Amino acid sequence: MAAWLIYALLSAAAAALVSIFGKIGLQNIDANAATAIRAVIMALFLLGVIAVQGKFGQLGSILAQKKALSFIVLSGVAGATSWLFYFLALKYGKVSQVGPIDKLSVVIAVILAFLFLGEKISWLNSAGVVLIAIGALLVAMK
């Protein structure tokens, strides 16, 4: 099995746990405050990961690359915005409905990658993206 597929499956499993743990944790607390706490924990955890890997020194070289840093900052803002809305949706909705709608990000990402990154998509891949969209909507319906 390809490394990217293993990592993608692990990402999906971890994301599923985020939904479950988040929904349980959001009971009787503010969703935005919970997201902020989650972000701090994520940052500390990830700093620990790169420290254990011995890659802490690479932070300086990343910070020196203005273009890369700009897009990493934009990615961080987009991620934070996504999680603010995701936790608000979890607070007021069911995981079984919020999760599938959130996965429409896959459809949007493929479209944006095609439009802005010039990534090619075959007819078979296009059909899969359409099915993801239809599936997400069907699962989220009451």
PDB file of N, CA and C in Angstrom, residues 42-90:
ATOM      1  N   MET A  42      -3.042  21.502  19.968  1.00  0.00           N
ATOM      2  CA  MET A  42      -2.470  21.029  18.699  1.00  0.00           C
ATOM      3  C   MET A  42      -1.085  21.625  18.479  1.00  0.00           C
ATOM      4  N   ALA A  43      -0.939  22.922  18.720  1.00  0.00           N
ATOM      5  CA  ALA A  43       0.350  23.577  18.506  1.00  0.00           C
ATOM      6  C   ALA A  43       1.417  22.981  19.417  1.00  0.00           C
ATOM      7  N   LEU A  44       1.099  22.808  20.693  1.00  0.00           N
ATOM      8  CA  LEU A  44       2.067  22.227  21.628  1.00  0.00           C
ATOM      9  C   LEU A  44       2.418  20.794  21.240  1.00  0.00           C
ATOM     10  N   PHE A  45       1.420  20.010  20.861  1.00  0.00           N
ATOM     11  CA  PHE A  45       1.648  18.624  20.441  1.00  0.00           C
ATOM     12  C   PHE A  45       2.575  18.580  19.229  1.00  0.00           C
ATOM     13  N   LEU A  46       2.294  19.415  18.231  1.00  0.00           N
ATOM     14  CA  LEU A  46       3.092  19.406  17.008  1.00  0.00           C
ATOM     15  C   LEU A  46       4.503  19.928  17.234  1.00  0.00           C
ATOM     16  N   LEU A  47       4.661  20.906  18.111  1.00  0.00           N
ATOM     17  CA  LEU A  47       6.013  21.343  18.471  1.00  0.00           C
ATOM     18  C   LEU A  47       6.781  20.203  19.138  1.00  0.00           C
ATOM     19  N   GLY A  48       6.085  19.429  19.964  1.00  0.00           N
ATOM     20  CA  GLY A  48       6.699  18.256  20.583  1.00  0.00           C
ATOM     21  C   GLY A  48       7.114  17.222  19.554  1.00  0.00           C
ATOM     22  N   VAL A  49       6.287  17.015  18.547  1.00  0.00           N
ATOM     23  CA  VAL A  49       6.598  16.043  17.485  1.00  0.00           C
ATOM     24  C   VAL A  49       7.873  16.439  16.751  1.00  0.00           C
ATOM     25  N   ILE A  50       7.977  17.712  16.338  1.00  0.00           N
ATOM     26  CA  ILE A  50       9.180  18.104  15.606  1.00  0.00           C
ATOM     27  C   ILE A  50      10.407  18.137  16.509  1.00  0.00           C
ATOM     28  N   ALA A  51      10.211  18.395  17.798  1.00  0.00           N
ATOM     29  CA  ALA A  51      11.337  18.344  18.734  1.00  0.00           C
ATOM     30  C   ALA A  51      11.853  16.911  18.857  1.00  0.00           C
ATOM     31  N   VAL A  52      10.944  15.950  18.994  1.00  0.00           N
ATOM     32  CA  VAL A  52      11.328  14.538  19.088  1.00  0.00           C
ATOM     33  C   VAL A  52      12.008  14.082  17.799  1.00  0.00           C
ATOM     34  N   GLN A  53      11.551  14.580  16.666  1.00  0.00           N
ATOM     35  CA  GLN A  53      12.140  14.218  15.380  1.00  0.00           C
ATOM     36  C   GLN A  53      13.476  14.920  15.128  1.00  0.00           C
ATOM     37  N   GLY A  54      13.821  15.871  15.995  1.00  0.00           N
ATOM     38  CA  GLY A  54      15.065  16.616  15.814  1.00  0.00           C
ATOM     39  C   GLY A  54      14.989  17.639  14.697  1.00  0.00           C
ATOM     40  N   LYS A  55      13.801  18.085  14.372  1.00  0.00           N
ATOM     41  CA  LYS A  55      13.604  19.029  13.268  1.00  0.00           C
ATOM     42  C   LYS A  55      13.236  20.433  13.743  1.00  0.00           C
ATOM     43  N   PHE A  56      13.395  20.692  15.020  1.00  0.00           N
ATOM     44  CA  PHE A  56      13.026  21.997  15.577  1.00  0.00           C
ATOM     45  C   PHE A  56      13.800  23.127  14.905  1.00  0.00           C
ATOM     46  N   GLY A  57      15.042  22.842  14.529  1.00  0.00           N
ATOM     47  CA  GLY A  57      15.883  23.846  13.887  1.00  0.00           C
ATOM     48  C   GLY A  57      15.395  24.258  12.514  1.00  0.00           C
ATOM     49  N   GLN A  58      14.538  23.464  11.883  1.00  0.00           N
ATOM     50  CA  GLN A  58      14.035  23.795  10.555  1.00  0.00           C
ATOM     51  C   GLN A  58      13.016  24.933  10.579  1.00  0.00           C
ATOM     52  N   LEU A  59      12.507  25.255  11.751  1.00  0.00           N
ATOM     53  CA  LEU A  59      11.523  26.341  11.834  1.00  0.00           C
ATOM     54  C   LEU A  59      12.089  27.653  11.319  1.00  0.00           C
ATOM     55  N   GLY A  60      13.356  27.915  11.632  1.00  0.00           N
ATOM     56  CA  GLY A  60      13.991  29.156  11.182  1.00  0.00           C
ATOM     57  C   GLY A  60      14.057  29.259   9.677  1.00  0.00           C
ATOM     58  N   SER A  61      14.403  28.165   9.004  1.00  0.00           N
ATOM     59  CA  SER A  61      14.494  28.212   7.545  1.00  0.00           C
ATOM     60  C   SER A  61      13.114  28.379   6.913  1.00  0.00           C
ATOM     61  N   ILE A  62      12.096  27.825   7.524  1.00  0.00           N
ATOM     62  CA  ILE A  62      10.735  28.010   7.010  1.00  0.00           C
ATOM     63  C   ILE A  62      10.307  29.463   7.182  1.00  0.00           C
ATOM     64  N   LEU A  63      10.604  30.029   8.339  1.00  0.00           N
ATOM     65  CA  LEU A  63      10.240  31.422   8.609  1.00  0.00           C
ATOM     66  C   LEU A  63      10.952  32.381   7.660  1.00  0.00           C
ATOM     67  N   ALA A  64      12.110  31.984   7.143  1.00  0.00           N
ATOM     68  CA  ALA A  64      12.889  32.840   6.241  1.00  0.00           C
ATOM     69  C   ALA A  64      12.341  32.830   4.816  1.00  0.00           C
ATOM     70  N   GLN A  65      11.548  31.853   4.470  1.00  0.00           N
ATOM     71  CA  GLN A  65      11.000  31.751   3.115  1.00  0.00           C
ATOM     72  C   GLN A  65       9.658  32.480   3.059  1.00  0.00           C
ATOM     73  N   LYS A  66       9.697  33.709   2.598  1.00  0.00           N
ATOM     74  CA  LYS A  66       8.513  34.588   2.652  1.00  0.00           C
ATOM     75  C   LYS A  66       7.295  34.006   1.931  1.00  0.00           C
ATOM     76  N   LYS A  67       7.472  33.496   0.720  1.00  0.00           N
ATOM     77  CA  LYS A  67       6.332  32.972  -0.038  1.00  0.00           C
ATOM     78  C   LYS A  67       5.748  31.756   0.664  1.00  0.00           C
ATOM     79  N   ALA A  68       6.591  30.824   1.040  1.00  0.00           N
ATOM     80  CA  ALA A  68       6.116  29.616   1.723  1.00  0.00           C
ATOM     81  C   ALA A  68       5.414  29.993   3.018  1.00  0.00           C
ATOM     82  N   LEU A  69       6.016  30.894   3.772  1.00  0.00           N
ATOM     83  CA  LEU A  69       5.435  31.315   5.043  1.00  0.00           C
ATOM     84  C   LEU A  69       4.086  31.987   4.830  1.00  0.00           C
ATOM     85  N   SER A  70       3.981  32.811   3.794  1.00  0.00           N
ATOM     86  CA  SER A  70       2.706  33.487   3.506  1.00  0.00           C
ATOM     87  C   SER A  70       1.588  32.476   3.274  1.00  0.00           C
ATOM     88  N   PHE A  71       1.890  31.440   2.480  1.00  0.00           N
ATOM     89  CA  PHE A  71       0.856  30.451   2.193  1.00  0.00           C
ATOM     90  C   PHE A  71       0.584  29.538   3.381  1.00  0.00           C
ATOM     91  N   ILE A  72       1.587  29.304   4.204  1.00  0.00           N
ATOM     92  CA  ILE A  72       1.365  28.531   5.438  1.00  0.00           C
ATOM     93  C   ILE A  72       0.472  29.321   6.384  1.00  0.00           C
ATOM     94  N   VAL A  73       0.700  30.639   6.465  1.00  0.00           N
ATOM     95  CA  VAL A  73      -0.150  31.499   7.296  1.00  0.00           C
ATOM     96  C   VAL A  73      -1.584  31.478   6.770  1.00  0.00           C
ATOM     97  N   LEU A  74      -1.753  31.620   5.451  1.00  0.00           N
ATOM     98  CA  LEU A  74      -3.094  31.569   4.867  1.00  0.00           C
ATOM     99  C   LEU A  74      -3.758  30.216   5.124  1.00  0.00           C
ATOM    100  N   SER A  75      -2.991  29.156   5.024  1.00  0.00           N
ATOM    101  CA  SER A  75      -3.514  27.824   5.316  1.00  0.00           C
ATOM    102  C   SER A  75      -3.942  27.725   6.776  1.00  0.00           C
ATOM    103  N   GLY A  76      -3.148  28.308   7.664  1.00  0.00           N
ATOM    104  CA  GLY A  76      -3.499  28.308   9.082  1.00  0.00           C
ATOM    105  C   GLY A  76      -4.773  29.076   9.367  1.00  0.00           C
ATOM    106  N   VAL A  77      -4.934  30.217   8.728  1.00  0.00           N
ATOM    107  CA  VAL A  77      -6.146  31.013   8.906  1.00  0.00           C
ATOM    108  C   VAL A  77      -7.348  30.251   8.347  1.00  0.00           C
ATOM    109  N   ALA A  78      -7.178  29.640   7.175  1.00  0.00           N
ATOM    110  CA  ALA A  78      -8.269  28.852   6.587  1.00  0.00           C
ATOM    111  C   ALA A  78      -8.621  27.670   7.494  1.00  0.00           C
ATOM    112  N   GLY A  79      -7.606  27.007   8.032  1.00  0.00           N
ATOM    113  CA  GLY A  79      -7.847  25.878   8.934  1.00  0.00           C
ATOM    114  C   GLY A  79      -8.559  26.308  10.204  1.00  0.00           C
ATOM    115  N   ALA A  80      -8.127  27.424  10.771  1.00  0.00           N
ATOM    116  CA  ALA A  80      -8.761  27.923  11.990  1.00  0.00           C
ATOM    117  C   ALA A  80     -10.214  28.304  11.726  1.00  0.00           C
ATOM    118  N   THR A  81     -10.450  28.949  10.591  1.00  0.00           N
ATOM    119  CA  THR A  81     -11.816  29.316  10.227  1.00  0.00           C
ATOM    120  C   THR A  81     -12.675  28.067  10.044  1.00  0.00           C
ATOM    121  N   SER A  82     -12.101  27.071   9.364  1.00  0.00           N
ATOM    122  CA  SER A  82     -12.815  25.809   9.168  1.00  0.00           C
ATOM    123  C   SER A  82     -13.200  25.188  10.505  1.00  0.00           C
ATOM    124  N   TRP A  83     -12.260  25.167  11.444  1.00  0.00           N
ATOM    125  CA  TRP A  83     -12.535  24.535  12.734  1.00  0.00           C
ATOM    126  C   TRP A  83     -13.504  25.347  13.585  1.00  0.00           C
ATOM    127  N   LEU A  84     -13.470  26.667  13.466  1.00  0.00           N
ATOM    128  CA  LEU A  84     -14.474  27.472  14.176  1.00  0.00           C
ATOM    129  C   LEU A  84     -15.876  27.093  13.706  1.00  0.00           C
ATOM    130  N   PHE A  85     -16.050  27.046  12.385  1.00  0.00           N
ATOM    131  CA  PHE A  85     -17.362  26.692  11.851  1.00  0.00           C
ATOM    132  C   PHE A  85     -17.711  25.234  12.120  1.00  0.00           C
ATOM    133  N   TYR A  86     -16.714  24.357  12.069  1.00  0.00           N
ATOM    134  CA  TYR A  86     -16.959  22.930  12.306  1.00  0.00           C
ATOM    135  C   TYR A  86     -17.450  22.696  13.736  1.00  0.00           C
ATOM    136  N   PHE A  87     -16.778  23.313  14.696  1.00  0.00           N
ATOM    137  CA  PHE A  87     -17.189  23.123  16.094  1.00  0.00           C
ATOM    138  C   PHE A  87     -18.538  23.782  16.366  1.00  0.00           C
ATOM    139  N   LEU A  88     -18.821  24.909  15.721  1.00  0.00           N
ATOM    140  CA  LEU A  88     -20.151  25.506  15.859  1.00  0.00           C
ATOM    141  C   LEU A  88     -21.208  24.571  15.273  1.00  0.00           C
ATOM    142  N   ALA A  89     -20.918  23.987  14.121  1.00  0.00           N
ATOM    143  CA  ALA A  89     -21.857  23.044  13.514  1.00  0.00           C
ATOM    144  C   ALA A  89     -22.059  21.831  14.414  1.00  0.00           C
ATOM    145  N   LEU A  90     -20.969  21.311  15.005  1.00  0.00           N
ATOM    146  CA  LEU A  90     -21.088  20.169  15.919  1.00  0.00           C
ATOM    147  C   LEU A  90     -21.901  20.517  17.156  1.00  0.00           C
TER     148      LEU A  90
END
